[in-house]
PDB file of C-alpha atoms and ligand atoms in Angstrom:
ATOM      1  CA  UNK A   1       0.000   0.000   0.000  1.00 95.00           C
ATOM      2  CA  UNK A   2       0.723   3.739  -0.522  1.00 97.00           C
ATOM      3  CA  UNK A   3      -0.949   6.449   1.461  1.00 98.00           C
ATOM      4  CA  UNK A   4      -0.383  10.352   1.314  1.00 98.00           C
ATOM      5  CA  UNK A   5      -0.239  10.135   5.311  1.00 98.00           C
ATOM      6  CA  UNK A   6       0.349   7.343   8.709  1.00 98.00           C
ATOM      7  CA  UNK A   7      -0.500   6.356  11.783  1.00 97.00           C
ATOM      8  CA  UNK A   8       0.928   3.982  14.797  1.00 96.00           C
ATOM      9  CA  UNK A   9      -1.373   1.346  15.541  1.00 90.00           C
ATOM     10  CA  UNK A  10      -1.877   0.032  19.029  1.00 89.00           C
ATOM     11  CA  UNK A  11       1.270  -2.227  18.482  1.00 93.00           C
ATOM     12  CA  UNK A  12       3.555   0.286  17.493  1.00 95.00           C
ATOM     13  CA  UNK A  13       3.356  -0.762  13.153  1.00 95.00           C
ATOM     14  CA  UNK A  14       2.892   2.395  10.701  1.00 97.00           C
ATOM     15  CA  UNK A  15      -0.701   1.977   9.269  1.00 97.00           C
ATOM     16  CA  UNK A  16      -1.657   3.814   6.266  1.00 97.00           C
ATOM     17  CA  UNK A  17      -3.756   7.104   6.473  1.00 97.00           C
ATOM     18  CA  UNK A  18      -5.338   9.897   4.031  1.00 98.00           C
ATOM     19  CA  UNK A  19      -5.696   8.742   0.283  1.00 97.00           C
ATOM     20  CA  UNK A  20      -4.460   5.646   0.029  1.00 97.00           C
ATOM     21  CA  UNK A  21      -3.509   3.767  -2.903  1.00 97.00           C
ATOM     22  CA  UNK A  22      -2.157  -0.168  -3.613  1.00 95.00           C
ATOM     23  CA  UNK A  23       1.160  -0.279  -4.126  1.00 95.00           C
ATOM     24  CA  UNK A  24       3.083  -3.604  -5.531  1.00 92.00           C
ATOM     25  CA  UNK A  25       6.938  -3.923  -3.580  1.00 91.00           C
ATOM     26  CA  UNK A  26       9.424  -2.892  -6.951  1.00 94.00           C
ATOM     27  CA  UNK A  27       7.441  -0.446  -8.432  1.00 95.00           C
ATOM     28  CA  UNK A  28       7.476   3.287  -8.044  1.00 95.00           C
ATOM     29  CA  UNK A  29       4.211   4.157  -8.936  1.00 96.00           C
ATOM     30  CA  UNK A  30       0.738   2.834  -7.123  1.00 96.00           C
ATOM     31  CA  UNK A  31      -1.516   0.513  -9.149  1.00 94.00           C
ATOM     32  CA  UNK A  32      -3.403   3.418 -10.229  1.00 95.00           C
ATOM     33  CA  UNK A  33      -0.211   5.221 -12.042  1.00 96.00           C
ATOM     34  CA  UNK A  34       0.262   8.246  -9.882  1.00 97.00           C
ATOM     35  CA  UNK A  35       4.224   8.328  -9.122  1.00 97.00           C
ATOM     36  CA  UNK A  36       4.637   7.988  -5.002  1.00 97.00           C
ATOM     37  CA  UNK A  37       7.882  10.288  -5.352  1.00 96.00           C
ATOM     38  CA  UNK A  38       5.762  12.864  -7.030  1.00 96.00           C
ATOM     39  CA  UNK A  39       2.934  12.673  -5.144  1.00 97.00           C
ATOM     40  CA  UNK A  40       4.790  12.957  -1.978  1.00 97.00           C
ATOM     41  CA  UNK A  41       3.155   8.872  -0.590  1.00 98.00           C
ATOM     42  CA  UNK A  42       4.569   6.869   1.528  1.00 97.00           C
ATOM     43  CA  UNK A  43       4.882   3.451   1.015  1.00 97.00           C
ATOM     44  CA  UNK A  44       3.680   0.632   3.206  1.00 97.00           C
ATOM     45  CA  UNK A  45       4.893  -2.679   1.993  1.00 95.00           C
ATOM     46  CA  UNK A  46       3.573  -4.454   5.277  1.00 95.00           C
ATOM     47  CA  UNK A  47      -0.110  -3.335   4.486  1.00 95.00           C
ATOM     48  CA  UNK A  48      -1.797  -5.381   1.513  1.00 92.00           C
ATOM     49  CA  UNK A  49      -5.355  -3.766   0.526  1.00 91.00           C
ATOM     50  CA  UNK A  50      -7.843  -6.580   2.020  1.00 90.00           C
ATOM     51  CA  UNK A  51      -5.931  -5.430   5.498  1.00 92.00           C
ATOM     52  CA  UNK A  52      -5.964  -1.092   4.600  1.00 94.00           C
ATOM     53  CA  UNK A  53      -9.873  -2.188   3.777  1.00 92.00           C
ATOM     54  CA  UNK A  54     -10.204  -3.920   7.148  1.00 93.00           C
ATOM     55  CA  UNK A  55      -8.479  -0.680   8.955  1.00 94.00           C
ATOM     56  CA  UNK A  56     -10.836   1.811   7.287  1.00 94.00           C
ATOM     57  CA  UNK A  57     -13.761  -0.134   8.246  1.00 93.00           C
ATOM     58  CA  UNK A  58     -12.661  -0.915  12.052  1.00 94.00           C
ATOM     59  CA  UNK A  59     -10.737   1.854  12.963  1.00 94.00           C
ATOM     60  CA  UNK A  60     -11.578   5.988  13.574  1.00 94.00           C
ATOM     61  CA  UNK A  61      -8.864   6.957  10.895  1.00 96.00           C
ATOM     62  CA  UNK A  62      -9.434   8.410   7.595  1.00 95.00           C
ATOM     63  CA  UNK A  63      -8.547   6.110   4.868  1.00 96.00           C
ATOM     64  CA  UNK A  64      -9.696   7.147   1.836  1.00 97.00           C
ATOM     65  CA  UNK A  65      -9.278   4.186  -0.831  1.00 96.00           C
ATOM     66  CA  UNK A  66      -8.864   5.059  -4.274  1.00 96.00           C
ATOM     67  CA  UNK A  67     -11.351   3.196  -5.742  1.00 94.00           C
ATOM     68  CA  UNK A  68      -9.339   3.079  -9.187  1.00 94.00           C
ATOM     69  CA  UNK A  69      -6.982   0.871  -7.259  1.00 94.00           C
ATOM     70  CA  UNK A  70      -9.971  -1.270  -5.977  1.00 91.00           C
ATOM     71  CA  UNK A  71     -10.659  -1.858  -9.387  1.00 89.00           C
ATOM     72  CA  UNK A  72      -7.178  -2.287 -10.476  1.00 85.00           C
ATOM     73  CA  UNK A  73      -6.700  -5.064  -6.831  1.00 79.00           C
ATOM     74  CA  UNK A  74      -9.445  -6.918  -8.373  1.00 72.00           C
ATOM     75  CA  UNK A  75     -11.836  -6.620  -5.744  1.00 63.00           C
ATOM     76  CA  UNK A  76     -14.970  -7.630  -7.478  1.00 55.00           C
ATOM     77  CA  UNK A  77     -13.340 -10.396  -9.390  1.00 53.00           C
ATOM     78  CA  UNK A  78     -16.188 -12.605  -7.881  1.00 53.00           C
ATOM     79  CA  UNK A  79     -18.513 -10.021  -8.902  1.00 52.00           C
ATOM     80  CA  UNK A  80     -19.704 -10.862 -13.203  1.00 51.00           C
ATOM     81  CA  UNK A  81     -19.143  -7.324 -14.928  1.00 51.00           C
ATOM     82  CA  UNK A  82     -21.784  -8.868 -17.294  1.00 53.00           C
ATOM     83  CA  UNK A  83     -24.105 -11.985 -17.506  1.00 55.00           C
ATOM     84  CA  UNK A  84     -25.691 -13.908 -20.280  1.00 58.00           C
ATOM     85  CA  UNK A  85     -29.921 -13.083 -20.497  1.00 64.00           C
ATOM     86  CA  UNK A  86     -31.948 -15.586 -22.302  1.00 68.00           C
ATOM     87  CA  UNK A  87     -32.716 -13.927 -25.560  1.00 66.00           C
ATOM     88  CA  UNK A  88     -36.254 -13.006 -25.779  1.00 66.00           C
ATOM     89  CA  UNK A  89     -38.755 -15.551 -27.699  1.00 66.00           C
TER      90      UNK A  89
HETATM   91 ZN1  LIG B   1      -5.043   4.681  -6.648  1.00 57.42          ZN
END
């Protein structure tokens, strides 16, 4: 994960905070294409998305996913973009 800002969960680990974006460990730019030098995010190579997901939901932080990069993680791959309708008579 990439996010534009961090927190320290109650264990001491940097979460992600602010807009945050996926990030894959080797690349420079999030999933999305915005370049994390350029936009100033920091990276977060403990955090995977299902977890940054999980955080935003649970916690009082503001994590604002970039839903370009939900699209991009694949989370509605279980989800059919488009089904088959019986043709009409
Ligand atoms: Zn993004």
């Amino acid at each position: 994960m990439a996010a534009s800002d961090q927190w320290l969960d109650d264990e001491g680990v940097r979460a992600p905070r602010g807009s945050v974006h996926a990030w894959r460990i080797g690349t420079n730019q999030t999933l999305c294409g915005i370049p994390l030098r350029k936009a100033g995010l920091r990276r977060f190579p403990h955090v995977l998305w299902p977890d940054a997901r999980w955080l935003a939901d649970t916690t009082d932080e503001r994590l604002a996913l970039c839903h370009r990069c939900a699209a991009a993680a694949g989370e509605h791959r279980d989800r059919r973009p488009w089904t088959r309708r019986r043709p009409r008579p």
